[in-house]
């Protein structure tokens, strides 16, 4: 089957042929799924990699973080490239690079080879994360766009939850390299389907590549995210963390100044004059800060307190993602968002997410029933809030800048997620250290404290469980406050826009009379 020869032109809401656009979305979601999976799938393989690749602690950290660092650093540049050179072209290039990186990772025989391969996968992942959303914005019209974005967002949530159980299942039956090699047939299917189905689209006024913006944004974002990731382990006041953070902030400030002067900026700074855009971007950071940090603590709760192995903990969290998929695929979430409006949908969704997390944290710990109920409530909240906030970002900019919008959304998601894990992890560690017996006060982690505890193992476990409850409670509050603040910002922006439109209409009426 081949795509119609007509190109979907930027800035138009005309959808692709009816028989194609939902197939296109399926291809986009499958590509997005592998990108998100590779953020979490490697966590269960750490013990195996440590032995088979003779990897130290620093090597393992780089195996995991190289992908996220490159991905987050390149998202803005990838979105700009999609608008300038064609979203279909960047989608195909991203698939090819991701497939090559996955092959190299699966065949790696040293820690250095795997780290390099993971970095290469991050380049492809950045192109895919932006191109998939940008293409979806082009092939669906305004009437169906909300539902399409909801399906795309649900796919991301599914990938996050499915990583550990999929990785654990593969390791139980196959060598560790299969975790990455299984990406290859998926990528090939997506490549063939995308070539046949996805129409090309680009910004007709994109101009030449903004090399200065690419260098400044990539360097600044990579440095900031590295500082956030490394802060909990190296110490927030350590010279490398402070140096990287300061350098990143300076580079990003230089990026803003550069983008204001350059003729064809990769990110038009005039977007930030739009209150809706600013409110939506702030909302992405606030929501992902609380939600990702809280879910990070929940996985530790399942593994260290309830005693589930990583793959089983991921499997028991599957109802969270599945409830998002069910509510999204049937159109229920999109209908509720339309009925409530984006600000109210975000507020209600994040209140549900916070309530579900509180139920999991403070409800009865016996059996699976309370956890199941809490996960379903959390999933319902994400099914409302996630699509609403993504749509708020994308609707605040012209459709011919869809790649730039996707880059901003992805970047803010990565920054918020990293901040959430770092901040709530710091709360957990501080509370855990305060509750430990004096003889174990120097233990740097729960496994280390447990190994040194001797007969006090139950005291250590109880201290860690209490610290997790504190962290998860803080996370639930952060989710609720972040959702309410984001909703308030968007509500104020919508009211301001409505007043401005009314004033313009009134002025036009007066001039006509």
mmCIF file of N, CA, C and O in Angstrom, residues 141-206:
data_model
loop_
_atom_site.group_PDB
_atom_site.id
_atom_site.type_symbol
_atom_site.label_atom_id
_atom_site.label_comp_id
_atom_site.label_asym_id
_atom_site.label_seq_id
_atom_site.Cartn_x
_atom_site.Cartn_y
_atom_site.Cartn_z
ATOM 1 N N UNK A 141 -6.990 16.344 11.827
ATOM 2 C CA UNK A 141 -7.561 17.677 11.907
ATOM 3 C C UNK A 141 -7.924 18.001 13.353
ATOM 4 O O UNK A 141 -7.762 17.187 14.257
ATOM 5 N N UNK A 142 -8.416 19.226 13.563
ATOM 6 C CA UNK A 142 -8.677 19.692 14.922
ATOM 7 C C UNK A 142 -9.698 18.820 15.644
ATOM 8 O O UNK A 142 -9.624 18.643 16.865
ATOM 9 N N UNK A 143 -10.656 18.248 14.914
ATOM 10 C CA UNK A 143 -11.715 17.457 15.543
ATOM 11 C C UNK A 143 -11.183 16.164 16.140
ATOM 12 O O UNK A 143 -11.686 15.688 17.165
ATOM 13 N N UNK A 144 -10.154 15.567 15.510
ATOM 14 C CA UNK A 144 -9.636 14.275 15.959
ATOM 15 C C UNK A 144 -8.279 14.373 16.648
ATOM 16 O O UNK A 144 -7.782 13.385 17.180
ATOM 17 N N UNK A 145 -7.713 15.562 16.648
ATOM 18 C CA UNK A 145 -6.341 15.701 17.144
ATOM 19 C C UNK A 145 -6.232 15.360 18.627
ATOM 20 O O UNK A 145 -5.262 14.753 19.066
ATOM 21 N N UNK A 146 -7.234 15.755 19.402
ATOM 22 C CA UNK A 146 -7.188 15.491 20.839
ATOM 23 C C UNK A 146 -7.127 13.992 21.120
ATOM 24 O O UNK A 146 -6.348 13.534 21.964
ATOM 25 N N UNK A 147 -7.938 13.225 20.417
ATOM 26 C CA UNK A 147 -7.926 11.779 20.621
ATOM 27 C C UNK A 147 -6.605 11.173 20.173
ATOM 28 O O UNK A 147 -6.058 10.278 20.831
ATOM 29 N N UNK A 148 -6.064 11.660 19.047
ATOM 30 C CA UNK A 148 -4.789 11.139 18.557
ATOM 31 C C UNK A 148 -3.665 11.417 19.550
ATOM 32 O O UNK A 148 -2.836 10.550 19.830
ATOM 33 N N UNK A 149 -3.627 12.641 20.100
ATOM 34 C CA UNK A 149 -2.609 12.985 21.085
ATOM 35 C C UNK A 149 -2.781 12.125 22.335
ATOM 36 O O UNK A 149 -1.804 11.699 22.960
ATOM 37 N N UNK A 150 -4.045 11.842 22.705
ATOM 38 C CA UNK A 150 -4.293 10.981 23.850
ATOM 39 C C UNK A 150 -3.739 9.583 23.655
ATOM 40 O O UNK A 150 -3.144 9.002 24.572
ATOM 41 N N UNK A 151 -3.902 9.038 22.458
ATOM 42 C CA UNK A 151 -3.353 7.708 22.164
ATOM 43 C C UNK A 151 -1.829 7.745 22.215
ATOM 44 O O UNK A 151 -1.186 6.837 22.761
ATOM 45 N N UNK A 152 -1.242 8.795 21.657
ATOM 46 C CA UNK A 152 0.220 8.945 21.675
ATOM 47 C C UNK A 152 0.726 9.033 23.113
ATOM 48 O O UNK A 152 1.721 8.396 23.478
ATOM 49 N N UNK A 153 0.052 9.834 23.949
ATOM 50 C CA UNK A 153 0.463 9.974 25.347
ATOM 51 C C UNK A 153 0.281 8.658 26.107
ATOM 52 O O UNK A 153 1.100 8.298 26.963
ATOM 53 N N UNK A 154 -0.796 7.916 25.807
ATOM 54 C CA UNK A 154 -1.013 6.625 26.462
ATOM 55 C C UNK A 154 0.081 5.631 26.100
ATOM 56 O O UNK A 154 0.506 4.827 26.933
ATOM 57 N N UNK A 155 0.550 5.697 24.861
ATOM 58 C CA UNK A 155 1.639 4.823 24.442
ATOM 59 C C UNK A 155 2.899 5.096 25.253
ATOM 60 O O UNK A 155 3.622 4.173 25.649
ATOM 61 N N UNK A 156 3.167 6.365 25.522
ATOM 62 C CA UNK A 156 4.334 6.718 26.331
ATOM 63 C C UNK A 156 4.212 6.136 27.739
ATOM 64 O O UNK A 156 5.178 5.606 28.294
ATOM 65 N N UNK A 157 3.021 6.254 28.325
ATOM 66 C CA UNK A 157 2.816 5.705 29.665
ATOM 67 C C UNK A 157 2.964 4.182 29.667
ATOM 68 O O UNK A 157 3.540 3.604 30.592
ATOM 69 N N UNK A 158 2.462 3.538 28.627
ATOM 70 C CA UNK A 158 2.589 2.084 28.520
ATOM 71 C C UNK A 158 4.047 1.672 28.440
ATOM 72 O O UNK A 158 4.484 0.719 29.082
ATOM 73 N N UNK A 159 4.837 2.413 27.664
ATOM 74 C CA UNK A 159 6.256 2.097 27.541
ATOM 75 C C UNK A 159 6.995 2.245 28.852
ATOM 76 O O UNK A 159 7.848 1.429 29.191
ATOM 77 N N UNK A 160 6.644 3.279 29.614
ATOM 78 C CA UNK A 160 7.286 3.496 30.912
ATOM 79 C C UNK A 160 7.038 2.324 31.848
ATOM 80 O O UNK A 160 7.947 1.839 32.528
ATOM 81 N N UNK A 161 5.796 1.847 31.888
ATOM 82 C CA UNK A 161 5.451 0.775 32.817
ATOM 83 C C UNK A 161 5.900 -0.595 32.319
ATOM 84 O O UNK A 161 6.160 -1.494 33.126
ATOM 85 N N UNK A 162 5.987 -0.754 31.000
ATOM 86 C CA UNK A 162 6.266 -2.082 30.446
ATOM 87 C C UNK A 162 7.750 -2.407 30.389
ATOM 88 O O UNK A 162 8.120 -3.572 30.205
ATOM 89 N N UNK A 163 8.630 -1.400 30.556
ATOM 90 C CA UNK A 163 10.062 -1.648 30.435
ATOM 91 C C UNK A 163 10.589 -2.728 31.358
ATOM 92 O O UNK A 163 11.188 -3.720 30.892
ATOM 93 N N UNK A 164 10.411 -2.612 32.678
ATOM 94 C CA UNK A 164 10.959 -3.641 33.577
ATOM 95 C C UNK A 164 10.420 -5.051 33.340
ATOM 96 O O UNK A 164 11.213 -5.997 33.269
ATOM 97 N N UNK A 165 9.095 -5.260 33.195
ATOM 98 C CA UNK A 165 8.652 -6.649 32.974
ATOM 99 C C UNK A 165 9.131 -7.225 31.646
ATOM 100 O O UNK A 165 9.470 -8.401 31.576
ATOM 101 N N UNK A 166 9.204 -6.402 30.609
ATOM 102 C CA UNK A 166 9.702 -6.900 29.323
ATOM 103 C C UNK A 166 11.184 -7.252 29.442
ATOM 104 O O UNK A 166 11.641 -8.309 28.987
ATOM 105 N N UNK A 167 11.955 -6.369 30.076
ATOM 106 C CA UNK A 167 13.373 -6.666 30.275
ATOM 107 C C UNK A 167 13.583 -7.906 31.106
ATOM 108 O O UNK A 167 14.445 -8.741 30.799
ATOM 109 N N UNK A 168 12.803 -8.076 32.167
ATOM 110 C CA UNK A 168 12.923 -9.261 33.000
ATOM 111 C C UNK A 168 12.562 -10.535 32.263
ATOM 112 O O UNK A 168 13.236 -11.572 32.411
ATOM 113 N N UNK A 169 11.511 -10.489 31.441
ATOM 114 C CA UNK A 169 11.109 -11.674 30.671
ATOM 115 C C UNK A 169 12.194 -12.072 29.679
ATOM 116 O O UNK A 169 12.510 -13.253 29.525
ATOM 117 N N UNK A 170 12.773 -11.069 29.010
ATOM 118 C CA UNK A 170 13.830 -11.370 28.043
ATOM 119 C C UNK A 170 15.031 -11.994 28.745
ATOM 120 O O UNK A 170 15.601 -12.998 28.273
ATOM 121 N N UNK A 171 15.429 -11.425 29.881
ATOM 122 C CA UNK A 171 16.600 -11.952 30.591
ATOM 123 C C UNK A 171 16.382 -13.357 31.124
ATOM 124 O O UNK A 171 17.327 -14.119 31.294
ATOM 125 N N UNK A 172 15.110 -13.700 31.391
ATOM 126 C CA UNK A 172 14.819 -15.038 31.896
ATOM 127 C C UNK A 172 14.967 -16.100 30.813
ATOM 128 O O UNK A 172 15.101 -17.286 31.128
ATOM 129 N N UNK A 173 14.953 -15.706 29.539
ATOM 130 C CA UNK A 173 14.963 -16.699 28.455
ATOM 131 C C UNK A 173 16.086 -16.489 27.441
ATOM 132 O O UNK A 173 16.413 -17.425 26.697
ATOM 133 N N UNK A 174 16.663 -15.280 27.385
ATOM 134 C CA UNK A 174 17.619 -14.973 26.326
ATOM 135 C C UNK A 174 18.817 -14.217 26.910
ATOM 136 O O UNK A 174 18.747 -13.695 28.016
ATOM 137 N N UNK A 175 19.923 -14.135 26.178
ATOM 138 C CA UNK A 175 21.056 -13.312 26.628
ATOM 139 C C UNK A 175 20.654 -11.840 26.719
ATOM 140 O O UNK A 175 19.710 -11.394 26.059
ATOM 141 N N UNK A 176 21.422 -11.050 27.497
ATOM 142 C CA UNK A 176 21.043 -9.660 27.737
ATOM 143 C C UNK A 176 20.982 -8.833 26.458
ATOM 144 O O UNK A 176 20.193 -7.879 26.356
ATOM 145 N N UNK A 177 21.793 -9.166 25.468
ATOM 146 C CA UNK A 177 21.799 -8.403 24.219
ATOM 147 C C UNK A 177 20.457 -8.409 23.496
ATOM 148 O O UNK A 177 20.151 -7.498 22.716
ATOM 149 N N UNK A 178 19.635 -9.418 23.773
ATOM 150 C CA UNK A 178 18.325 -9.502 23.122
ATOM 151 C C UNK A 178 17.416 -8.341 23.521
ATOM 152 O O UNK A 178 16.479 -8.001 22.789
ATOM 153 N N UNK A 179 17.677 -7.727 24.688
ATOM 154 C CA UNK A 179 16.883 -6.564 25.101
ATOM 155 C C UNK A 179 16.919 -5.492 24.016
ATOM 156 O O UNK A 179 15.916 -4.830 23.733
ATOM 157 N N UNK A 180 18.072 -5.322 23.380
ATOM 158 C CA UNK A 180 18.224 -4.312 22.345
ATOM 159 C C UNK A 180 17.946 -4.863 20.950
ATOM 160 O O UNK A 180 17.372 -4.161 20.108
ATOM 161 N N UNK A 181 18.333 -6.097 20.711
ATOM 162 C CA UNK A 181 18.145 -6.661 19.375
ATOM 163 C C UNK A 181 16.667 -6.832 19.028
ATOM 164 O O UNK A 181 16.302 -6.817 17.846
ATOM 165 N N UNK A 182 15.806 -6.967 20.031
ATOM 166 C CA UNK A 182 14.378 -7.066 19.753
ATOM 167 C C UNK A 182 13.811 -5.770 19.177
ATOM 168 O O UNK A 182 12.741 -5.768 18.564
ATOM 169 N N UNK A 183 14.535 -4.653 19.370
ATOM 170 C CA UNK A 183 14.095 -3.398 18.755
ATOM 171 C C UNK A 183 14.197 -3.430 17.236
ATOM 172 O O UNK A 183 13.457 -2.733 16.536
ATOM 173 N N UNK A 184 15.143 -4.229 16.723
ATOM 174 C CA UNK A 184 15.479 -4.173 15.303
ATOM 175 C C UNK A 184 14.296 -4.563 14.412
ATOM 176 O O UNK A 184 13.952 -3.821 13.471
ATOM 177 N N UNK A 185 13.626 -5.710 14.633
ATOM 178 C CA UNK A 185 12.477 -6.011 13.772
ATOM 179 C C UNK A 185 11.347 -4.985 13.906
ATOM 180 O O UNK A 185 10.662 -4.693 12.914
ATOM 181 N N UNK A 186 11.170 -4.437 15.104
ATOM 182 C CA UNK A 186 10.141 -3.401 15.273
ATOM 183 C C UNK A 186 10.483 -2.177 14.439
ATOM 184 O O UNK A 186 9.620 -1.596 13.761
ATOM 185 N N UNK A 187 11.752 -1.782 14.470
ATOM 186 C CA UNK A 187 12.193 -0.627 13.695
ATOM 187 C C UNK A 187 12.023 -0.882 12.201
ATOM 188 O O UNK A 187 11.592 -0.001 11.447
ATOM 189 N N UNK A 188 12.357 -2.083 11.749
ATOM 190 C CA UNK A 188 12.202 -2.402 10.326
ATOM 191 C C UNK A 188 10.749 -2.326 9.889
ATOM 192 O O UNK A 188 10.433 -1.790 8.815
ATOM 193 N N UNK A 189 9.847 -2.842 10.696
ATOM 194 C CA UNK A 189 8.419 -2.753 10.385
ATOM 195 C C UNK A 189 7.991 -1.291 10.296
ATOM 196 O O UNK A 189 7.279 -0.882 9.359
ATOM 197 N N UNK A 190 8.427 -0.482 11.263
ATOM 198 C CA UNK A 190 8.068 0.940 11.262
ATOM 199 C C UNK A 190 8.652 1.663 10.046
ATOM 200 O O UNK A 190 7.997 2.534 9.458
ATOM 201 N N UNK A 191 9.893 1.314 9.677
ATOM 202 C CA UNK A 191 10.501 1.935 8.501
ATOM 203 C C UNK A 191 9.694 1.659 7.237
ATOM 204 O O UNK A 191 9.391 2.575 6.455
ATOM 205 N N UNK A 192 9.358 0.400 7.022
ATOM 206 C CA UNK A 192 8.594 0.038 5.828
ATOM 207 C C UNK A 192 7.220 0.691 5.827
ATOM 208 O O UNK A 192 6.763 1.235 4.808
ATOM 209 N N UNK A 193 6.543 0.653 6.967
ATOM 210 C CA UNK A 193 5.199 1.232 7.046
ATOM 211 C C UNK A 193 5.249 2.751 6.908
ATOM 212 O O UNK A 193 4.386 3.348 6.238
ATOM 213 N N UNK A 194 6.229 3.398 7.525
ATOM 214 C CA UNK A 194 6.324 4.850 7.439
ATOM 215 C C UNK A 194 6.613 5.307 6.012
ATOM 216 O O UNK A 194 6.050 6.301 5.536
ATOM 217 N N UNK A 195 7.482 4.595 5.308
ATOM 218 C CA UNK A 195 7.762 4.940 3.905
ATOM 219 C C UNK A 195 6.510 4.828 3.053
ATOM 220 O O UNK A 195 6.296 5.607 2.125
ATOM 221 N N UNK A 196 5.666 3.852 3.364
ATOM 222 C CA UNK A 196 4.482 3.625 2.549
ATOM 223 C C UNK A 196 3.314 4.541 2.915
ATOM 224 O O UNK A 196 2.514 4.899 2.042
ATOM 225 N N UNK A 197 3.219 4.936 4.171
ATOM 226 C CA UNK A 197 2.005 5.600 4.641
ATOM 227 C C UNK A 197 2.157 7.076 4.970
ATOM 228 O O UNK A 197 1.228 7.856 4.754
ATOM 229 N N UNK A 198 3.290 7.461 5.546
ATOM 230 C CA UNK A 198 3.402 8.805 6.107
ATOM 231 C C UNK A 198 3.695 9.824 5.009
ATOM 232 O O UNK A 198 4.685 9.693 4.282
ATOM 233 N N UNK A 199 2.864 10.849 4.863
ATOM 234 C CA UNK A 199 3.140 11.914 3.899
ATOM 235 C C UNK A 199 4.165 12.891 4.449
ATOM 236 O O UNK A 199 4.323 13.018 5.663
ATOM 237 N N UNK A 200 4.860 13.571 3.552
ATOM 238 C CA UNK A 200 5.866 14.540 3.978
ATOM 239 C C UNK A 200 5.205 15.868 4.332
ATOM 240 O O UNK A 200 4.161 16.237 3.781
ATOM 241 N N UNK A 201 5.780 16.557 5.299
ATOM 242 C CA UNK A 201 5.338 17.906 5.651
ATOM 243 C C UNK A 201 6.516 18.644 6.237
ATOM 244 O O UNK A 201 7.398 18.045 6.848
ATOM 245 N N UNK A 202 6.543 19.956 6.040
ATOM 246 C CA UNK A 202 7.622 20.778 6.576
ATOM 247 C C UNK A 202 7.142 22.211 6.678
ATOM 248 O O UNK A 202 6.101 22.578 6.141
ATOM 249 N N UNK A 203 7.924 23.004 7.404
ATOM 250 C CA UNK A 203 7.657 24.430 7.517
ATOM 251 C C UNK A 203 8.206 25.110 6.264
ATOM 252 O O UNK A 203 9.419 25.101 6.038
ATOM 253 N N UNK A 204 7.343 25.715 5.422
ATOM 254 C CA UNK A 204 7.841 26.311 4.174
ATOM 255 C C UNK A 204 8.769 27.496 4.400
ATOM 256 O O UNK A 204 9.528 27.869 3.508
ATOM 257 N N UNK A 205 8.730 28.093 5.597
ATOM 258 C CA UNK A 205 9.579 29.246 5.889
ATOM 259 C C UNK A 205 10.666 28.879 6.902
ATOM 260 O O UNK A 205 11.098 29.715 7.687
ATOM 261 N N UNK A 206 11.094 27.617 6.890
ATOM 262 C CA UNK A 206 12.018 27.144 7.913
ATOM 263 C C UNK A 206 13.381 27.785 7.862
ATOM 264 O O UNK A 206 13.993 28.064 8.890
#
